[in-house]
Amino acid sequence: MNPLHIGIAGAGLAAPARRDAAKTPVPPDRPPAREPAASTPGAPTSPAPSDSPAPSPGAPTSPVPPDSPAPPPEAPTSPVPSDSLPLLAGLCAALWFIALPHVWFHAGLHAFDVPVAVATLAVVLIYRRALHSPRWALALGPALGVAISIKHNALFIPVLLALHYGLCLLLARRRPHASQLLPFLAMAVLAPLTVVALWPWLWSDPIGRVLEYVEFHRLHAYYNTEYLGVNYNRPPLPVSYPFVLTWATVPTGMLLLALFGLAHGLTRSLREPVSRDSPRWTAPLAGHDRRDGLLWALFAAFPLLLISSPTIPIFGGTKHWLTAYPFFALAATSALIALVRAAALPPRWRHAPAITLLLILVPGVWSTIDGHPYGLSQYAPFVGGPRGAADLGLLRGFWGHAVPASVLDPTTPGAPIYLHDMHELARQQYAREGRWPARATSVAPARARAALIFHERHMLTYELQVQDALRTSSPVEVITLDDVPLTSLYRADAPR
């Protein structure tokens, strides 16, 4: 996972403040030149109005007395150096995302969740440019195809982009025209072609394989998950599930900054003035604001709202709404920029924004370092970390990710082992990497000489079976995170 994708996006949010041009001395026989009014880049400039009548051609000008006092210097437009704000913005966006323990954990897996989150961000950023540029509009289709090829979450992207575009038209009081929809035409035509080109499994029977893929997800197996002391293995989950877990896994300062950025950006997007410029078919929103706050809000809220739906199958943990977090990061960055500019700190406080940002990000960075490599079991400091989460009855982990080091030691002779919640495909991957003892085959508890137990609420019965089969109640090794047990290793030859 490379945080540069988000750092670049965050840095792009902060436009450097205009520097005042150096003033040249005015000769005593010439009047001081009137400075042009600040204008939006690209907008036509017009002469500044004057209260006095314009002099007639050939009329003499009034000389300025040499002893006239010089005009007072203008106040700086931003107390923070203009070259530091983009750097702060980029650091805020990149670290907000990658410093989350659950994001860091999933970034190291052979899985799709963090890659599709990054791909979603890339498609949305290309869409922003496509609204004003035909070249980026043509690039939007292949980019969406790549995202869909990574994971099916990306199928929702064009729906959300169409919703954003429709809301922009509504707020601009305009009607859509088919001749202005090049970005959406590119997604409709080029994205499917890209998916087929990148997925050889479809080539032999495209329609049949697509239907098979849809059927697989329609009948997706349910996961067991513990939520506030209750084990769920059938839908529906409580509607509060994704929101409470987001609060419990994202450090509070980072989350509050992002929520403020979403509210501030959405408010600004809804209050943008209506433009009268005419768009082109290659640039549907040319001359109109792209309403980034609305765009960030849509992509930040939708994944959580989707998982909270009662009809969605039960999935484990936070990985299914990781696609929202890049947009939380961008919202946090916009909040940082807005707060810095609104604070108008004096020059002696110029380092205060960087220090404040550091204090906001430290809990996330520290939680990630403290929880590695068991970041899936890490929780936010405000919740009390892993201990507080255990007291609240929140999930400690899934997928059997916390494996004792002694099990992954190929130099030991090994013995038949009960894998419990570790998937057989994971054991095969460890074997391919040369990290699994040859004799440590997967067997049932009654035939095992060793056993793994992953501590989840619905697994208590399995631990009793293992203790009875191996005739011991004392594990030889226990993996803990802040004294919270995650995995226990039992052996038949251990003291009873």
Coordinates of C-alpha atoms in Angstrom, one line a residue:
M1 CA 0.0 0.0 0.0
N2 CA 1.5 3.3 -1.0
P3 CA 0.1 6.4 0.9
L4 CA 1.4 8.6 -1.9
H5 CA -1.9 8.2 -3.7
I6 CA -3.7 10.0 -0.9
G7 CA -0.9 12.4 -0.1
I8 CA -1.0 13.7 -3.6
A9 CA -4.8 14.1 -3.3
G10 CA -4.5 15.9 0.0
A11 CA -1.8 18.2 -1.2
G12 CA -3.9 19.2 -4.2
L13 CA -6.6 20.6 -1.8
A14 CA -4.4 23.3 -0.5
A15 CA -3.8 26.1 -3.0
P16 CA -1.0 28.3 -1.9
A17 CA -1.9 31.8 -0.8
R18 CA -1.0 34.7 -3.2
R19 CA 2.2 36.3 -2.3
D20 CA 2.2 40.1 -2.4
A21 CA 4.3 41.5 -5.2
A22 CA 7.3 43.5 -4.2
K23 CA 6.6 47.2 -4.4
T24 CA 8.9 49.4 -6.5
P25 CA 9.6 53.0 -5.4
V26 CA 7.3 55.6 -7.1
P27 CA 9.1 58.4 -8.9
P28 CA 8.2 61.8 -7.5
D29 CA 6.8 62.9 -10.9
R30 CA 4.4 59.9 -11.3
P31 CA 1.3 58.9 -9.4
P32 CA 1.3 55.5 -7.6
A33 CA -0.2 52.8 -9.8
R34 CA -3.5 51.3 -8.7
E35 CA -3.2 47.6 -7.8
P36 CA -5.6 45.3 -9.6
A37 CA -8.2 43.6 -7.5
A38 CA -7.7 39.9 -6.7
S39 CA -9.6 37.7 -9.1
T40 CA -10.2 34.1 -9.6
P41 CA -7.6 32.4 -11.8
G42 CA -8.8 32.3 -15.3
A43 CA -11.5 34.9 -14.9
P44 CA -11.3 38.0 -17.1
T45 CA -10.1 41.1 -15.3
S46 CA -11.7 44.5 -15.6
P47 CA -10.4 47.9 -14.7
A48 CA -11.0 48.9 -11.1
P49 CA -13.7 51.6 -10.7
S50 CA -12.6 55.1 -9.7
D51 CA -14.6 57.7 -7.8
S52 CA -12.9 60.6 -9.6
P53 CA -13.6 61.4 -13.3
A54 CA -11.1 60.2 -15.9
P55 CA -8.7 62.9 -17.0
S56 CA -9.1 64.2 -20.6
P57 CA -6.5 63.3 -23.1
G58 CA -3.4 65.5 -22.8
A59 CA -4.4 66.9 -19.4
P60 CA -1.4 67.3 -17.0
T61 CA -1.2 64.8 -14.1
S62 CA -0.8 66.0 -10.6
P63 CA 2.6 65.3 -9.3
V64 CA 3.0 63.5 -5.9
P65 CA 4.9 65.5 -3.4
P66 CA 8.2 63.9 -2.5
D67 CA 7.4 64.1 1.2
S68 CA 4.1 62.2 0.9
P69 CA 4.0 59.3 3.3
A70 CA 4.2 55.9 1.8
P71 CA 1.1 53.8 1.8
P72 CA 0.9 51.3 4.7
P73 CA 2.0 47.8 3.8
E74 CA -0.8 45.3 3.1
A75 CA -1.5 42.6 5.7
P76 CA -0.4 39.1 4.6
T77 CA -3.2 37.0 3.1
S78 CA -2.3 34.0 5.3
P79 CA -0.2 33.9 8.5
V80 CA 0.9 30.4 7.6
P81 CA 3.7 30.2 4.9
S82 CA 2.0 29.4 1.6
D83 CA 4.5 26.6 0.8
S84 CA 3.9 24.8 4.1
L85 CA 0.1 24.4 3.8
P86 CA 0.2 21.9 0.8
L87 CA 2.8 19.8 2.7
L88 CA 0.7 19.7 5.8
A89 CA -2.4 18.8 3.7
G90 CA -0.5 15.9 2.0
L91 CA 0.8 14.6 5.3
C92 CA -2.6 14.8 6.9
A93 CA -4.4 12.9 4.1
A94 CA -1.7 10.2 3.7
L95 CA -1.2 9.5 7.4
W96 CA -4.9 9.7 8.3
F97 CA -5.4 6.7 6.0
I98 CA -2.4 4.5 6.4
A99 CA -1.9 5.2 10.2
L100 CA -5.2 3.4 11.0
P101 CA -4.4 0.0 12.5
H102 CA -7.0 -1.9 10.6
V103 CA -6.0 -0.3 7.3
W104 CA -2.3 -1.1 7.9
F105 CA -3.2 -4.7 8.8
H106 CA -5.3 -5.3 5.6
A107 CA -2.6 -3.6 3.5
G108 CA -0.3 -6.5 4.2
L109 CA -2.8 -9.3 3.3
H110 CA -3.2 -11.1 0.0
A111 CA -6.7 -9.5 -0.2
F112 CA -8.6 -6.9 -2.2
D113 CA -9.9 -4.5 0.4
V114 CA -7.1 -1.9 0.6
P115 CA -6.3 -2.1 -3.2
V116 CA -10.0 -1.5 -4.1
A117 CA -10.0 1.5 -1.6
V118 CA -7.0 3.0 -3.4
A119 CA -8.5 2.2 -6.8
T120 CA -11.8 3.9 -5.8
L121 CA -10.0 7.0 -4.7
A122 CA -8.1 7.1 -8.1
V123 CA -11.3 6.7 -10.1
V124 CA -13.0 9.6 -8.1
L125 CA -10.0 11.9 -8.6
I126 CA -10.0 11.1 -12.3
Y127 CA -13.7 11.9 -12.4
R128 CA -13.0 15.3 -10.9
R129 CA -10.7 16.1 -13.7
A130 CA -13.0 14.5 -16.3
L131 CA -15.7 17.0 -15.5
H132 CA -13.5 19.7 -17.0
S133 CA -11.2 17.8 -19.4
P134 CA -12.0 15.4 -22.3
R135 CA -8.7 13.6 -21.9
W136 CA -9.4 12.7 -18.3
A137 CA -13.0 11.7 -19.4
L138 CA -11.6 9.1 -21.7
A139 CA -9.2 7.8 -19.0
L140 CA -12.2 7.4 -16.6
G141 CA -13.5 4.3 -18.3
P142 CA -10.3 2.1 -18.1
A143 CA -9.7 3.3 -14.5
L144 CA -13.1 2.1 -13.5
G145 CA -12.5 -1.2 -15.3
V146 CA -9.3 -1.7 -13.3
A147 CA -11.2 -1.0 -10.0
I148 CA -14.0 -3.4 -10.9
S149 CA -11.3 -6.1 -11.7
I150 CA -9.9 -5.7 -8.2
K151 CA -13.2 -6.2 -6.3
H152 CA -16.9 -5.9 -7.0
N153 CA -17.3 -3.0 -4.5
A154 CA -16.3 -0.8 -7.5
L155 CA -19.6 -1.5 -9.2
F156 CA -21.2 1.1 -7.0
I157 CA -18.7 3.8 -8.2
P158 CA -20.6 4.9 -11.4
V159 CA -23.9 5.0 -9.5
L160 CA -22.4 7.4 -6.9
L161 CA -20.7 9.5 -9.6
A162 CA -24.0 9.8 -11.5
L163 CA -25.7 10.8 -8.3
H164 CA -23.0 13.5 -7.6
Y165 CA -23.4 14.8 -11.2
G166 CA -27.1 14.9 -10.9
L167 CA -27.0 16.8 -7.7
C168 CA -24.5 19.3 -9.2
L169 CA -26.9 19.9 -12.1
L170 CA -29.8 20.3 -9.6
L171 CA -27.8 22.8 -7.5
A172 CA -26.8 24.6 -10.7
R173 CA -30.4 24.7 -11.9
R174 CA -29.5 23.0 -15.2
R175 CA -31.0 20.2 -17.1
P176 CA -28.8 17.3 -18.2
H177 CA -28.0 16.9 -21.9
A178 CA -26.9 13.7 -23.5
S179 CA -24.2 15.6 -25.5
Q180 CA -22.5 16.5 -22.2
L181 CA -22.0 13.0 -20.8
L182 CA -18.6 11.9 -22.2
P183 CA -17.3 10.7 -18.8
F184 CA -20.3 8.5 -18.3
L185 CA -20.1 7.2 -21.9
A186 CA -16.5 6.3 -21.3
M187 CA -17.4 4.4 -18.2
A188 CA -20.3 2.5 -19.9
V189 CA -18.2 1.4 -22.9
L190 CA -14.5 1.3 -21.8
A191 CA -14.9 -0.1 -18.3
P192 CA -16.6 -3.4 -19.3
L193 CA -14.0 -3.9 -22.1
T194 CA -11.2 -3.4 -19.5
V195 CA -12.8 -5.9 -17.1
V196 CA -13.0 -8.5 -19.8
A197 CA -9.4 -7.9 -20.9
L198 CA -8.1 -8.2 -17.4
W199 CA -10.1 -11.3 -16.4
P200 CA -9.1 -14.3 -18.5
W201 CA -11.6 -16.5 -16.5
L202 CA -14.4 -14.8 -18.4
W203 CA -13.0 -15.4 -21.9
S204 CA -14.4 -18.9 -22.5
D205 CA -18.0 -18.1 -21.5
P206 CA -18.4 -14.5 -20.6
I207 CA -22.2 -14.5 -19.9
G208 CA -22.1 -17.9 -18.0
R209 CA -19.1 -16.9 -15.9
V210 CA -20.6 -13.5 -15.0
L211 CA -23.8 -15.3 -13.9
E212 CA -21.8 -17.7 -11.9
Y213 CA -19.9 -14.9 -10.2
V214 CA -23.2 -13.1 -9.3
E215 CA -24.6 -16.4 -7.9
F216 CA -21.5 -16.9 -5.7
H217 CA -22.0 -13.5 -4.0
R218 CA -25.8 -13.9 -3.8
L219 CA -25.2 -17.1 -1.7
H220 CA -22.2 -15.8 0.2
A221 CA -21.6 -17.5 3.5
Y222 CA -22.3 -15.6 6.6
Y223 CA -19.5 -14.8 9.1
N224 CA -19.8 -15.0 12.8
T225 CA -19.2 -11.7 14.5
E226 CA -19.3 -10.5 18.1
Y227 CA -20.9 -7.1 18.7
L228 CA -21.4 -5.6 22.1
G229 CA -21.3 -9.1 23.8
V230 CA -23.7 -10.8 21.4
N231 CA -22.7 -13.3 18.7
Y232 CA -24.4 -12.8 15.3
N233 CA -24.3 -15.5 12.6
R234 CA -27.5 -14.5 10.7
P235 CA -28.7 -11.2 9.4
P236 CA -29.7 -8.7 10.2
L237 CA -26.9 -7.0 12.1
P238 CA -27.8 -4.0 14.2
V239 CA -27.9 -0.8 12.1
S240 CA -25.4 0.8 14.4
Y241 CA -22.7 -1.9 13.7
P242 CA -20.5 -0.1 11.1
F243 CA -20.9 3.3 12.9
V244 CA -19.9 2.0 16.3
L245 CA -17.0 0.0 14.9
T246 CA -15.8 3.1 13.0
W247 CA -15.9 5.0 16.3
A248 CA -14.2 2.2 18.1
T249 CA -11.3 1.7 15.6
V250 CA -10.5 5.2 14.4
P251 CA -8.8 7.4 16.9
T252 CA -11.2 10.0 18.2
G253 CA -9.2 13.1 17.2
M254 CA -8.8 11.9 13.6
L255 CA -12.5 10.9 13.4
L256 CA -13.7 14.3 14.7
L257 CA -11.5 16.2 12.2
A258 CA -12.9 14.1 9.4
L259 CA -16.5 14.6 10.5
F260 CA -16.0 18.3 10.7
G261 CA -14.4 18.3 7.2
L262 CA -17.4 16.4 5.8
A263 CA -19.9 18.8 7.4
H264 CA -17.9 21.9 6.4
G265 CA -17.4 20.7 2.8
L266 CA -21.0 19.6 2.4
T267 CA -22.2 23.0 3.7
R268 CA -20.0 24.9 1.3
S269 CA -21.0 22.7 -1.7
L270 CA -24.7 23.4 -1.0
R271 CA -24.0 27.1 -0.8
E272 CA -21.9 27.6 -3.9
P273 CA -23.2 30.3 -6.2
V274 CA -24.8 29.4 -9.5
S275 CA -22.6 29.8 -12.6
R276 CA -24.0 30.9 -15.9
D277 CA -21.1 29.5 -18.0
S278 CA -22.1 26.9 -20.7
P279 CA -20.6 23.4 -20.3
R280 CA -19.4 21.4 -23.3
W281 CA -20.1 17.8 -24.1
T282 CA -16.4 16.9 -23.4
A283 CA -16.5 18.8 -20.0
P284 CA -19.9 18.5 -18.4
L285 CA -19.2 20.9 -15.5
A286 CA -17.0 23.4 -17.2
G287 CA -17.4 26.7 -15.5
H288 CA -19.2 25.1 -12.6
D289 CA -17.9 24.1 -9.2
R290 CA -17.2 20.4 -8.8
R291 CA -18.6 20.5 -5.2
D292 CA -15.9 18.4 -3.7
G293 CA -17.5 18.4 -0.3
L294 CA -20.6 16.7 -1.7
L295 CA -18.4 14.2 -3.5
W296 CA -16.4 13.3 -0.4
A297 CA -19.6 13.0 1.6
L298 CA -21.2 10.6 -0.8
F299 CA -18.2 8.2 -1.0
A300 CA -17.6 8.4 2.8
A301 CA -21.1 7.7 3.8
F302 CA -22.3 5.1 1.3
P303 CA -20.1 2.1 2.4
L304 CA -21.2 2.5 6.0
L305 CA -24.9 2.9 5.0
L306 CA -24.7 -0.1 2.8
I307 CA -23.3 -2.4 5.5
S308 CA -25.9 -1.1 8.0
S309 CA -28.7 -2.3 5.7
P310 CA -30.6 -5.3 7.3
T311 CA -30.5 -7.2 4.0
I312 CA -26.7 -7.3 3.7
P313 CA -25.0 -10.6 4.7
I314 CA -23.0 -10.5 7.9
F315 CA -19.4 -9.7 7.3
G316 CA -16.5 -9.5 9.7
G317 CA -14.9 -6.3 11.0
T318 CA -14.2 -3.0 9.3
K319 CA -12.7 -4.2 6.0
H320 CA -16.0 -4.0 4.1
W321 CA -16.1 -0.2 4.4
L322 CA -12.4 0.6 4.1
T323 CA -13.3 2.3 0.8
A324 CA -14.8 5.1 2.9
Y325 CA -11.6 6.0 4.7
P326 CA -9.7 7.7 1.8
F327 CA -12.6 10.2 1.7
F328 CA -12.6 10.6 5.4
A329 CA -8.9 11.4 5.0
L330 CA -9.6 14.1 2.3
A331 CA -12.4 15.6 4.5
A332 CA -10.0 15.7 7.4
T333 CA -7.5 17.5 5.2
S334 CA -10.0 20.1 4.0
A335 CA -11.0 20.7 7.7
L336 CA -7.3 21.2 8.5
I337 CA -6.9 23.8 5.8
A338 CA -10.2 25.6 6.7
L339 CA -9.2 25.7 10.4
V340 CA -5.7 27.0 9.7
R341 CA -7.0 29.8 7.5
A342 CA -9.8 30.7 9.9
A343 CA -7.4 30.8 12.9
A344 CA -5.3 33.7 11.4
L345 CA -2.5 32.9 13.8
P346 CA 0.3 35.5 14.2
P347 CA 3.6 34.7 12.7
R348 CA 5.1 33.5 15.9
W349 CA 2.5 30.7 16.0
R350 CA 3.4 29.5 12.5
H351 CA 4.4 26.1 13.7
A352 CA 1.1 25.5 15.6
P353 CA -0.8 23.8 12.7
A354 CA 2.0 21.3 12.3
I355 CA 2.2 20.6 16.0
T356 CA -1.6 20.2 16.2
L357 CA -1.6 17.9 13.3
L358 CA 1.1 15.8 14.9
L359 CA -1.0 15.5 18.1
I360 CA -4.0 14.4 16.2
L361 CA -2.1 11.7 14.2
V362 CA 0.0 10.4 17.1
P363 CA -2.7 8.1 18.6
G364 CA -3.3 6.4 15.2
V365 CA 0.4 6.0 14.5
W366 CA 1.1 4.7 18.0
S367 CA -1.9 2.3 17.9
T368 CA -0.6 0.9 14.6
I369 CA 2.9 0.4 15.9
D370 CA 1.6 -1.1 19.2
G371 CA -0.8 -3.5 17.5
H372 CA 1.4 -4.7 14.7
P373 CA 1.2 -7.5 13.5
Y374 CA -2.2 -8.0 15.2
G375 CA -3.8 -4.8 14.0
L376 CA -7.1 -6.5 13.4
S377 CA -7.4 -6.8 17.2
Q378 CA -6.4 -3.2 17.9
Y379 CA -9.0 -0.5 18.9
A380 CA -8.9 3.2 19.4
P381 CA -7.4 4.7 22.6
F382 CA -10.7 6.4 23.5
V383 CA -12.4 2.9 23.7
G384 CA -9.6 1.7 25.9
G385 CA -7.6 -0.2 23.2
P386 CA -7.9 -4.0 23.1
R387 CA -8.8 -4.2 26.8
G388 CA -11.7 -1.8 26.5
A389 CA -12.9 -3.5 23.3
A390 CA -12.9 -6.9 25.1
D391 CA -14.9 -5.4 28.0
L392 CA -17.4 -4.0 25.5
G393 CA -17.7 -7.4 23.8
L394 CA -16.3 -6.4 20.4
L395 CA -14.7 -8.8 18.0
R396 CA -11.1 -9.7 18.7
G397 CA -10.3 -11.0 15.2
F398 CA -11.2 -13.4 12.5
W399 CA -9.5 -15.5 9.7
G400 CA -7.1 -17.0 12.2
H401 CA -4.6 -14.3 11.6
A402 CA -2.7 -14.4 15.0
V403 CA -0.5 -17.6 14.6
P404 CA 2.1 -18.4 17.2
A405 CA 5.7 -18.1 16.0
S406 CA 6.5 -21.7 17.1
V407 CA 3.9 -23.0 14.7
L408 CA 5.4 -21.2 11.8
D409 CA 8.9 -22.7 12.4
P410 CA 9.8 -25.2 9.7
T411 CA 12.9 -26.3 11.6
T412 CA 10.7 -28.1 14.2
P413 CA 9.5 -31.6 13.5
G414 CA 5.9 -30.6 13.7
A415 CA 2.9 -32.8 14.5
P416 CA -0.7 -33.2 13.3
I417 CA -2.5 -30.1 14.4
Y418 CA -6.1 -28.9 14.7
L419 CA -6.2 -25.5 12.8
H420 CA -9.5 -24.3 14.3
D421 CA -10.4 -21.0 12.6
M422 CA -7.3 -20.9 10.3
H423 CA -8.3 -21.6 6.7
E424 CA -6.7 -24.5 5.0
L425 CA -5.7 -22.2 2.1
A426 CA -3.7 -20.1 4.6
R427 CA -1.9 -23.2 5.8
Q428 CA -1.0 -24.1 2.2
Q429 CA 0.3 -20.5 1.6
Y430 CA 2.5 -20.8 4.7
A431 CA 3.8 -24.1 3.3
R432 CA 4.6 -22.6 -0.1
E433 CA 6.5 -19.8 1.6
G434 CA 8.5 -22.4 3.5
R435 CA 7.1 -21.4 6.9
W436 CA 5.1 -24.5 7.8
P437 CA 6.5 -27.8 9.2
A438 CA 6.1 -30.7 6.8
R439 CA 4.5 -33.0 9.4
A440 CA 2.1 -30.4 10.8
T441 CA -0.9 -31.7 8.8
S442 CA -4.4 -30.5 9.4
V443 CA -6.5 -33.0 11.4
A444 CA -9.6 -33.1 13.7
P445 CA -9.2 -32.5 17.4
A446 CA -9.5 -36.3 18.2
R447 CA -6.4 -37.1 16.0
A448 CA -4.4 -34.0 16.8
R449 CA -1.2 -33.7 18.9
A450 CA -1.5 -29.9 18.9
A451 CA -4.3 -27.4 18.5
L452 CA -4.9 -23.8 17.9
I453 CA -7.7 -21.9 19.5
F454 CA -8.6 -18.4 18.3
H455 CA -10.5 -16.6 21.0
E456 CA -13.9 -15.6 19.7
R457 CA -17.2 -15.7 21.5
H458 CA -18.6 -18.5 19.4
M459 CA -15.5 -20.6 19.7
L460 CA -15.7 -21.4 23.5
T461 CA -17.1 -24.9 22.8
Y462 CA -14.1 -25.8 20.6
E463 CA -11.7 -25.0 23.4
L464 CA -13.4 -27.4 25.7
Q465 CA -13.2 -30.1 23.0
V466 CA -9.5 -29.5 22.5
Q467 CA -8.8 -29.6 26.2
D468 CA -10.7 -32.9 26.4
A469 CA -9.0 -34.5 23.4
L470 CA -5.4 -33.4 24.3
R471 CA -6.0 -34.1 28.1
T472 CA -4.7 -30.7 29.1
S473 CA -6.2 -27.5 30.2
S474 CA -3.0 -25.4 30.0
P475 CA -1.9 -23.8 26.7
V476 CA 1.8 -23.9 26.0
E477 CA 1.7 -20.5 24.3
V478 CA -0.7 -17.6 24.3
I479 CA -0.6 -14.6 21.9
T480 CA -1.9 -11.5 23.6
L481 CA -2.3 -7.8 22.7
D482 CA -2.2 -5.6 25.8
D483 CA -2.9 -8.7 27.9
V484 CA -6.0 -9.6 25.9
P485 CA -5.7 -13.3 24.7
L486 CA -6.0 -13.7 21.0
T487 CA -4.7 -17.2 20.3
S488 CA -3.8 -20.2 22.4
L489 CA -1.6 -23.2 21.4
Y490 CA -2.2 -26.5 23.1
R491 CA 0.0 -29.6 22.9
A492 CA -0.7 -33.1 24.0
D493 CA 2.6 -33.5 25.8
A494 CA 2.1 -30.3 27.9
P495 CA 1.7 -30.4 31.7
R496 CA -1.8 -31.1 32.7

